[in-house]
Short mmCIF file of C-alpha atoms in Angstrom, two decimals:
data_model
loop_
_atom_site.label_atom_id
_atom_site.label_comp_id
_atom_site.label_asym_id
_atom_site.label_seq_id
_atom_site.Cartn_x
_atom_site.Cartn_y
_atom_site.Cartn_z
CA UNK A 118 -40.89 63.60 167.75
CA UNK A 119 -44.47 62.80 170.11
CA UNK A 120 -47.82 62.20 168.22
CA UNK A 121 -51.16 63.61 169.81
CA UNK A 122 -53.70 61.30 169.06
CA UNK A 123 -56.92 62.97 168.90
CA UNK A 124 -60.25 62.04 169.46
CA UNK A 125 -63.05 61.63 166.38
CA UNK A 126 -65.30 64.57 166.78
CA UNK A 127 -68.22 62.96 167.86
CA UNK A 128 -71.59 64.21 165.38
CA UNK A 129 -74.85 65.07 167.48
CA UNK A 130 -78.52 65.24 165.28
CA UNK A 131 -79.75 68.43 165.53
CA UNK A 132 -83.11 68.42 166.85
CA UNK A 133 -85.56 71.44 166.80
CA UNK A 134 -86.18 73.33 169.63
CA UNK A 135 -90.15 73.15 170.57
CA UNK A 136 -91.78 76.31 169.73
CA UNK A 137 -93.57 76.63 172.36
CA UNK A 138 -92.19 76.02 175.33
CA UNK A 139 -95.54 73.95 176.76
CA UNK A 140 -94.49 73.09 180.04
CA UNK A 141 -91.90 71.03 182.16
CA UNK A 142 -89.56 68.76 178.97
CA UNK A 143 -91.05 65.28 178.86
CA UNK A 144 -91.19 63.00 176.52
CA UNK A 145 -93.23 59.83 175.85
CA UNK A 146 -96.75 58.59 174.48
CA UNK A 147 -99.74 58.19 174.90
CA UNK A 148 -101.17 55.04 173.81
CA UNK A 149 -104.98 55.47 171.31
CA UNK A 150 -106.56 53.62 168.59
CA UNK A 151 -107.84 57.47 167.42
CA UNK A 152 -103.68 58.01 166.73
CA UNK A 153 -103.19 54.76 164.84
CA UNK A 154 -101.30 52.88 168.02
CA UNK A 155 -99.02 55.50 169.80
CA UNK A 156 -99.32 59.26 170.14
CA UNK A 157 -95.91 61.15 171.32
CA UNK A 158 -95.87 64.37 172.99
CA UNK A 159 -92.86 66.39 174.27
CA UNK A 160 -94.04 67.69 177.53
CA UNK A 161 -95.97 68.05 180.34
CA UNK A 162 -99.32 69.81 179.25
CA UNK A 163 -99.27 67.82 176.13
CA UNK A 164 -99.50 64.44 177.72
CA UNK A 165 -102.46 65.59 179.88
CA UNK A 166 -104.08 67.39 176.71
CA UNK A 167 -103.65 64.06 174.41
CA UNK A 168 -105.08 61.89 177.54
CA UNK A 169 -108.29 63.88 177.62
CA UNK A 170 -108.52 63.83 173.59
CA UNK A 171 -107.60 59.94 173.52
CA UNK A 172 -110.92 59.42 176.00
CA UNK A 173 -113.41 62.33 174.87
CA UNK A 174 -115.84 60.26 172.62
CA UNK A 175 -116.53 63.11 170.19
CA UNK A 176 -113.03 63.03 169.36
CA UNK A 177 -112.71 60.54 166.03
CA UNK A 178 -108.55 61.00 165.46
CA UNK A 179 -105.55 62.54 166.58
CA UNK A 180 -102.26 63.03 164.89
CA UNK A 181 -99.24 65.01 166.56
CA UNK A 182 -97.47 68.08 165.04
CA UNK A 183 -99.33 67.09 161.72
CA UNK A 184 -97.72 69.60 159.10
CA UNK A 185 -95.49 72.09 159.12
CA UNK A 186 -97.09 75.55 158.37
CA UNK A 187 -94.76 78.01 155.81
CA UNK A 188 -95.09 81.34 154.12
CA UNK A 189 -93.08 84.38 153.21
CA UNK A 190 -93.81 87.53 154.81
CA UNK A 191 -95.15 90.33 152.18
CA UNK A 192 -93.25 93.02 153.92
CA UNK A 193 -89.66 91.93 154.53
CA UNK A 194 -89.97 88.86 152.92
CA UNK A 195 -88.43 86.82 155.81
CA UNK A 196 -89.92 83.10 156.15
CA UNK A 197 -91.59 81.98 158.89
CA UNK A 198 -92.67 78.51 160.00
CA UNK A 199 -95.30 76.78 162.82
CA UNK A 200 -96.04 73.41 163.73
CA UNK A 201 -99.05 72.56 165.79
CA UNK A 202 -98.44 69.84 168.36
CA UNK A 203 -101.66 68.06 167.15
CA UNK A 204 -104.68 67.87 164.74
CA UNK A 205 -108.43 66.87 165.65
CA UNK A 206 -111.00 65.13 163.61
CA UNK A 207 -114.33 65.17 165.86
CA UNK A 208 -116.80 62.93 164.98
CA UNK A 209 -118.81 65.30 163.35
CA UNK A 210 -116.57 65.93 160.66
CA UNK A 211 -114.80 69.42 161.96
CA UNK A 212 -111.02 69.51 162.19
CA UNK A 213 -108.74 71.64 164.70
CA UNK A 214 -105.50 72.53 165.29
CA UNK A 215 -104.37 72.95 168.68
CA UNK A 216 -101.23 74.11 170.06
CA UNK A 217 -99.92 73.54 174.05
CA UNK A 218 -98.43 76.70 176.05
CA UNK A 219 -98.41 77.45 179.53
CA UNK A 220 -100.72 80.14 180.67
CA UNK A 221 -98.00 82.59 181.77
CA UNK A 222 -96.49 82.59 178.28
CA UNK A 223 -99.27 82.71 176.33
CA UNK A 224 -100.41 86.41 177.97
CA UNK A 225 -96.30 87.06 177.25
CA UNK A 226 -96.89 86.21 173.51
CA UNK A 227 -100.55 86.03 172.76
CA UNK A 228 -99.50 86.95 169.22
CA UNK A 229 -96.87 84.25 168.62
CA UNK A 230 -94.22 86.50 167.61
CA UNK A 231 -96.68 88.23 165.29
CA UNK A 232 -97.17 85.01 163.33
CA UNK A 233 -100.84 84.47 165.00
CA UNK A 234 -103.24 85.81 162.13
CA UNK A 235 -101.00 84.39 159.88
CA UNK A 236 -101.63 80.91 161.16
CA UNK A 237 -105.30 80.82 161.91
CA UNK A 238 -105.02 81.97 158.49
CA UNK A 239 -103.43 78.69 157.37
CA UNK A 240 -106.22 76.30 159.20
CA UNK A 241 -108.86 78.48 158.43
CA UNK A 242 -107.81 77.26 154.16
CA UNK A 243 -107.20 73.80 155.74
CA UNK A 244 -110.88 74.38 156.81
CA UNK A 245 -110.04 73.95 160.37
CA UNK A 246 -109.92 76.00 163.44
CA UNK A 247 -107.24 76.84 165.29
CA UNK A 248 -106.87 76.02 169.51
CA UNK A 249 -104.45 77.32 172.12
CA UNK A 250 -104.70 74.72 175.54
CA UNK A 251 -103.04 76.22 178.36
CA UNK A 252 -103.18 74.38 181.36
CA UNK A 253 -106.24 76.32 182.71
CA UNK A 254 -108.29 74.51 180.37
CA UNK A 255 -106.35 71.14 180.24
CA UNK A 256 -106.69 70.77 184.41
CA UNK A 257 -108.77 73.44 185.82
CA UNK A 258 -112.70 72.26 184.87
CA UNK A 259 -114.21 76.01 185.51
CA UNK A 260 -110.93 78.21 183.90
CA UNK A 261 -110.84 80.27 187.03
CA UNK A 262 -114.12 81.25 186.89
CA UNK A 263 -117.31 79.45 188.46
CA UNK A 264 -119.90 80.64 185.32
CA UNK A 265 -117.00 79.52 182.28
CA UNK A 266 -115.64 76.16 181.36
CA UNK A 267 -114.89 74.58 177.66
CA UNK A 268 -117.51 73.90 176.00
CA UNK A 269 -118.10 69.92 175.77
CA UNK A 270 -117.95 67.93 172.61
CA UNK A 271 -121.67 67.12 172.33
CA UNK A 272 -121.91 70.78 172.99
CA UNK A 273 -119.43 72.28 170.57
CA UNK A 274 -121.59 69.51 167.72
CA UNK A 275 -124.82 70.79 168.90
CA UNK A 276 -124.03 74.55 167.95
CA UNK A 277 -122.23 73.81 165.17
CA UNK A 278 -125.34 71.98 163.82
CA UNK A 279 -127.89 74.53 164.92
CA UNK A 280 -129.87 76.63 162.18
CA UNK A 281 -128.61 80.35 161.64
CA UNK A 282 -131.93 81.49 160.70
CA UNK A 283 -133.39 83.80 163.53
CA UNK A 284 -136.86 83.09 163.27
CA UNK A 285 -136.07 79.34 164.34
CA UNK A 286 -137.14 78.34 167.45
CA UNK A 287 -134.19 75.86 168.13
CA UNK A 288 -131.40 79.09 166.44
CA UNK A 289 -129.63 80.68 168.52
CA UNK A 290 -130.88 84.47 169.24
CA UNK A 291 -128.96 87.42 169.46
CA UNK A 292 -127.98 87.73 172.87
CA UNK A 293 -128.72 90.85 175.32
CA UNK A 294 -126.59 93.67 175.07
CA UNK A 295 -125.30 92.96 178.94
CA UNK A 296 -125.04 89.59 177.69
CA UNK A 297 -122.55 91.11 175.14
CA UNK A 298 -120.75 93.05 177.36
CA UNK A 299 -120.01 90.35 180.60
CA UNK A 300 -118.70 88.83 177.24
CA UNK A 301 -116.61 91.34 176.28
CA UNK A 302 -115.19 91.75 180.48
CA UNK A 303 -114.59 87.95 179.90
CA UNK A 304 -111.91 88.15 176.66
CA UNK A 305 -114.85 85.93 174.74
CA UNK A 306 -115.84 87.00 171.23
CA UNK A 307 -119.46 86.88 168.78
CA UNK A 308 -121.64 84.54 171.70
CA UNK A 309 -124.26 82.68 170.66
CA UNK A 310 -127.27 81.84 173.52
CA UNK A 311 -128.31 77.63 173.03
CA UNK A 312 -130.80 76.98 175.21
CA UNK A 313 -129.86 78.59 179.26
CA UNK A 314 -126.24 78.47 178.14
CA UNK A 315 -124.21 81.36 176.53
CA UNK A 316 -121.11 80.05 173.86
CA UNK A 317 -118.31 81.95 172.23
CA UNK A 318 -114.59 81.44 171.37
CA UNK A 319 -111.44 83.32 173.77
CA UNK A 320 -109.62 85.94 171.83
CA UNK A 321 -106.67 84.61 174.13
CA UNK A 322 -106.87 80.90 173.35
CA UNK A 323 -109.72 80.21 170.27
CA UNK A 324 -111.05 77.49 172.44
CA UNK A 325 -115.05 76.72 172.38
CA UNK A 326 -116.46 78.31 176.20
CA UNK A 327 -119.45 77.77 177.99
CA UNK A 328 -120.94 79.86 179.91
CA UNK A 329 -123.17 80.30 181.80
CA UNK A 330 -125.14 84.74 182.54
CA UNK A 331 -128.72 84.08 183.84
CA UNK A 332 -131.14 87.45 183.71
CA UNK A 333 -133.26 88.64 185.56
CA UNK A 334 -135.05 91.61 186.39
CA UNK A 335 -134.50 93.59 189.32
CA UNK A 336 -137.83 93.99 191.71
CA UNK A 337 -136.44 97.36 192.75
CA UNK A 338 -134.90 99.41 189.31
CA UNK A 339 -136.64 97.31 186.77
CA UNK A 340 -133.25 96.86 185.21
CA UNK A 341 -132.39 93.92 183.88
CA UNK A 342 -129.14 92.32 185.54
CA UNK A 343 -126.72 89.48 185.66
CA UNK A 344 -126.87 86.56 188.19
CA UNK A 345 -124.59 83.80 188.15
CA UNK A 346 -125.11 80.17 188.40
CA UNK A 347 -124.04 78.98 191.80
CA UNK A 348 -121.29 76.08 191.85
CA UNK A 349 -122.18 72.67 191.36
CA UNK A 350 -121.28 70.15 194.28
#
Protein backbone atom coordinates (compact mmCIF):
# COMPACT_ATOMS: atom_id res chain seq x y z
CA UNK A 1 0.00 0.00 0.00
CA UNK A 2 1.35 3.40 -0.97
CA UNK A 3 0.57 6.56 0.88
CA UNK A 4 0.40 9.86 -0.96
CA UNK A 5 1.70 12.70 1.12
CA UNK A 6 -0.35 15.80 0.55
CA UNK A 7 1.03 19.28 0.92
CA UNK A 8 -0.71 21.41 3.50
CA UNK A 9 -3.00 24.02 2.00
CA UNK A 10 -1.57 27.50 2.03
CA UNK A 11 -4.00 30.10 3.30
CA UNK A 12 -3.63 33.68 2.21
CA UNK A 13 -5.30 36.63 3.80
CA UNK A 14 -8.06 38.09 1.73
CA UNK A 15 -7.58 41.69 0.71
CA UNK A 16 -10.51 43.74 -0.42
CA UNK A 17 -10.02 45.11 -3.92
CA UNK A 18 -10.08 48.88 -4.35
CA UNK A 19 -13.63 50.05 -5.02
CA UNK A 20 -12.76 52.55 -7.72
CA UNK A 21 -10.16 51.01 -10.02
CA UNK A 22 -8.18 54.22 -9.67
CA UNK A 23 -5.48 53.86 -12.29
CA UNK A 24 -2.57 51.47 -12.56
CA UNK A 25 -2.06 49.48 -9.30
CA UNK A 26 0.89 50.88 -7.43
CA UNK A 27 1.18 50.70 -3.67
CA UNK A 28 3.46 52.79 -1.54
CA UNK A 29 3.71 55.71 0.87
CA UNK A 30 4.15 59.47 0.62
CA UNK A 31 6.10 60.98 3.51
CA UNK A 32 4.41 64.08 4.89
CA UNK A 33 3.96 65.50 8.40
CA UNK A 34 0.36 66.27 7.43
CA UNK A 35 -0.36 62.55 7.66
CA UNK A 36 1.68 61.81 10.75
CA UNK A 37 4.65 60.49 8.81
CA UNK A 38 3.72 58.15 5.95
CA UNK A 39 0.42 58.24 4.04
CA UNK A 40 -0.35 55.12 1.93
CA UNK A 41 -1.61 55.13 -1.64
CA UNK A 42 -2.84 52.34 -3.94
CA UNK A 43 -2.45 53.78 -7.45
CA UNK A 44 -0.29 56.15 -9.45
CA UNK A 45 -3.15 58.65 -9.54
CA UNK A 46 -3.50 58.40 -5.78
CA UNK A 47 0.22 59.05 -5.38
CA UNK A 48 0.04 62.16 -7.56
CA UNK A 49 -2.95 63.54 -5.66
CA UNK A 50 -1.22 62.90 -2.34
CA UNK A 51 1.90 64.74 -3.50
CA UNK A 52 -0.24 67.69 -4.55
CA UNK A 53 -2.06 67.77 -1.20
CA UNK A 54 1.19 67.42 0.74
CA UNK A 55 2.54 70.49 -1.07
CA UNK A 56 -0.70 72.51 -0.77
CA UNK A 57 -0.26 75.11 2.01
CA UNK A 58 -4.02 75.21 2.54
CA UNK A 59 -4.22 71.50 3.47
CA UNK A 60 -3.58 71.12 7.21
CA UNK A 61 -3.90 67.34 7.60
CA UNK A 62 -4.44 64.20 5.50
CA UNK A 63 -5.85 60.79 6.42
CA UNK A 64 -5.90 57.82 4.03
CA UNK A 65 -9.07 55.67 3.97
CA UNK A 66 -10.37 57.53 7.03
CA UNK A 67 -13.56 55.49 7.51
CA UNK A 68 -16.05 53.25 5.76
CA UNK A 69 -19.61 54.49 5.30
CA UNK A 70 -22.10 51.66 5.88
CA UNK A 71 -25.84 51.91 5.31
CA UNK A 72 -28.84 49.76 4.40
CA UNK A 73 -31.03 50.53 1.42
CA UNK A 74 -34.48 51.62 2.52
CA UNK A 75 -36.14 49.97 -0.49
CA UNK A 76 -34.56 46.55 -0.91
CA UNK A 77 -32.81 46.28 2.46
CA UNK A 78 -29.41 45.62 0.90
CA UNK A 79 -26.30 46.61 2.81
CA UNK A 80 -23.94 49.07 1.11
CA UNK A 81 -20.49 50.38 1.98
CA UNK A 82 -18.01 52.90 0.62
CA UNK A 83 -14.54 53.96 1.72
CA UNK A 84 -13.22 57.33 0.49
CA UNK A 85 -9.53 57.39 -0.38
CA UNK A 86 -8.64 60.49 1.63
CA UNK A 87 -9.89 62.99 4.17
CA UNK A 88 -8.37 66.45 4.01
CA UNK A 89 -8.78 69.06 6.73
CA UNK A 90 -8.06 72.53 5.40
CA UNK A 91 -6.39 75.38 7.25
CA UNK A 92 -9.74 77.18 7.54
CA UNK A 93 -11.22 74.17 9.36
CA UNK A 94 -13.31 72.85 6.46
CA UNK A 95 -13.18 69.14 5.59
CA UNK A 96 -13.43 67.25 2.33
CA UNK A 97 -13.49 63.53 1.52
CA UNK A 98 -11.68 62.76 -1.73
CA UNK A 99 -11.74 59.70 -3.93
CA UNK A 100 -9.56 58.94 -6.96
CA UNK A 101 -10.95 57.47 -10.16
CA UNK A 102 -9.85 57.45 -13.82
CA UNK A 103 -11.90 59.87 -15.88
CA UNK A 104 -13.08 57.17 -18.31
CA UNK A 105 -14.44 55.04 -15.45
CA UNK A 106 -16.16 58.01 -13.82
CA UNK A 107 -17.88 58.92 -17.10
CA UNK A 108 -19.17 55.33 -17.38
CA UNK A 109 -20.47 55.31 -13.80
CA UNK A 110 -21.07 58.84 -12.53
CA UNK A 111 -23.40 57.63 -9.77
CA UNK A 112 -20.95 55.07 -8.34
CA UNK A 113 -23.35 52.16 -8.79
CA UNK A 114 -26.25 54.16 -7.43
CA UNK A 115 -24.48 55.11 -4.19
CA UNK A 116 -23.31 58.65 -4.90
CA UNK A 117 -26.26 60.51 -3.38
CA UNK A 118 -25.93 58.55 -0.13
CA UNK A 119 -22.13 59.03 -0.10
CA UNK A 120 -22.57 62.79 -0.44
CA UNK A 121 -25.15 62.69 2.36
CA UNK A 122 -22.79 60.76 4.66
CA UNK A 123 -20.08 63.35 4.01
CA UNK A 124 -22.49 66.23 4.63
CA UNK A 125 -23.58 64.67 7.94
CA UNK A 126 -19.92 64.84 8.97
CA UNK A 127 -19.67 68.49 7.93
CA UNK A 128 -17.59 67.69 4.85
CA UNK A 129 -17.77 67.90 1.07
CA UNK A 130 -17.21 65.00 -1.32
CA UNK A 131 -14.95 65.20 -4.37
CA UNK A 132 -13.83 62.73 -7.04
CA UNK A 133 -10.44 63.51 -8.54
CA UNK A 134 -9.46 62.17 -11.97
CA UNK A 135 -6.26 62.53 -13.97
CA UNK A 136 -7.74 65.66 -15.57
CA UNK A 137 -7.86 67.55 -12.27
CA UNK A 138 -4.67 66.01 -10.88
CA UNK A 139 -2.38 66.24 -13.89
CA UNK A 140 -3.91 68.84 -16.23
CA UNK A 141 -3.99 72.36 -14.83
CA UNK A 142 -6.70 73.59 -17.20
CA UNK A 143 -8.76 70.37 -17.25
CA UNK A 144 -8.83 70.52 -21.04
CA UNK A 145 -10.44 73.97 -21.17
CA UNK A 146 -8.41 77.20 -21.43
CA UNK A 147 -10.92 78.96 -19.19
CA UNK A 148 -11.54 76.21 -16.62
CA UNK A 149 -9.26 75.05 -13.81
CA UNK A 150 -9.36 73.69 -10.28
CA UNK A 151 -9.75 76.49 -7.72
CA UNK A 152 -6.71 77.06 -5.55
CA UNK A 153 -6.81 76.66 -1.79
CA UNK A 154 -6.54 80.43 -1.41
CA UNK A 155 -9.53 80.98 -3.71
CA UNK A 156 -11.61 78.34 -1.94
CA UNK A 157 -10.83 79.91 1.43
CA UNK A 158 -11.65 83.40 0.11
CA UNK A 159 -14.95 82.24 -1.35
CA UNK A 160 -15.93 80.51 1.90
CA UNK A 161 -15.30 83.70 3.87
CA UNK A 162 -17.24 86.04 1.60
CA UNK A 163 -20.51 87.35 3.10
CA UNK A 164 -23.64 86.19 1.37
CA UNK A 165 -25.61 89.45 1.68
CA UNK A 166 -26.30 90.84 -1.76
CA UNK A 167 -25.99 94.42 -0.48
CA UNK A 168 -22.38 93.85 0.59
CA UNK A 169 -19.79 95.11 -1.89
CA UNK A 170 -17.62 92.05 -1.24
CA UNK A 171 -20.42 89.54 -1.68
CA UNK A 172 -20.69 87.46 -4.83
CA UNK A 173 -23.61 88.89 -6.82
CA UNK A 174 -26.03 86.73 -8.73
CA UNK A 175 -24.33 86.01 -12.06
CA UNK A 176 -25.88 87.08 -15.38
CA UNK A 177 -28.03 84.58 -17.21
CA UNK A 178 -25.35 84.15 -19.85
CA UNK A 179 -22.87 83.04 -17.20
CA UNK A 180 -25.44 80.59 -15.86
CA UNK A 181 -25.85 79.11 -19.35
CA UNK A 182 -22.09 78.84 -19.83
CA UNK A 183 -21.71 77.19 -16.42
CA UNK A 184 -24.44 74.73 -17.36
CA UNK A 185 -22.64 73.88 -20.62
CA UNK A 186 -19.43 73.31 -18.66
CA UNK A 187 -21.22 71.02 -16.20
CA UNK A 188 -20.97 73.46 -13.28
CA UNK A 189 -23.60 74.23 -10.67
CA UNK A 190 -24.30 77.34 -8.58
CA UNK A 191 -21.73 79.80 -9.98
CA UNK A 192 -20.68 82.67 -7.72
CA UNK A 193 -18.46 85.62 -8.61
CA UNK A 194 -15.45 86.89 -6.67
CA UNK A 195 -13.50 89.61 -8.42
CA UNK A 196 -13.18 88.80 -12.12
CA UNK A 197 -13.45 85.05 -11.60
CA UNK A 198 -16.51 82.84 -11.26
CA UNK A 199 -16.49 79.74 -9.06
CA UNK A 200 -18.74 76.70 -9.17
CA UNK A 201 -18.64 73.01 -8.29
CA UNK A 202 -18.38 70.43 -11.04
CA UNK A 203 -21.51 68.29 -11.30
CA UNK A 204 -19.32 65.36 -12.35
CA UNK A 205 -16.59 65.46 -9.69
CA UNK A 206 -17.90 67.83 -6.98
CA UNK A 207 -14.61 69.77 -7.13
CA UNK A 208 -14.67 73.56 -6.80
CA UNK A 209 -13.65 75.01 -10.17
CA UNK A 210 -12.68 78.51 -11.26
CA UNK A 211 -13.49 79.94 -14.66
CA UNK A 212 -13.04 83.33 -16.22
CA UNK A 213 -16.08 84.62 -18.05
CA UNK A 214 -15.50 88.19 -19.22
CA UNK A 215 -18.65 89.78 -20.56
CA UNK A 216 -18.37 92.58 -23.11
CA UNK A 217 -21.01 94.46 -25.04
CA UNK A 218 -20.97 93.81 -28.76
CA UNK A 219 -20.62 97.19 -30.53
CA UNK A 220 -22.85 96.07 -33.40
CA UNK A 221 -25.71 94.25 -31.68
CA UNK A 222 -25.46 95.85 -28.24
CA UNK A 223 -25.79 92.41 -26.65
CA UNK A 224 -23.65 91.10 -23.82
CA UNK A 225 -21.36 88.41 -25.18
CA UNK A 226 -18.82 86.12 -23.56
CA UNK A 227 -15.16 86.68 -24.31
CA UNK A 228 -12.81 84.11 -22.74
CA UNK A 229 -9.56 85.30 -21.23
CA UNK A 230 -6.46 84.53 -23.33
CA UNK A 231 -4.39 81.57 -22.21
CA UNK A 232 -1.53 82.62 -19.96
CA UNK A 233 1.95 81.90 -21.30
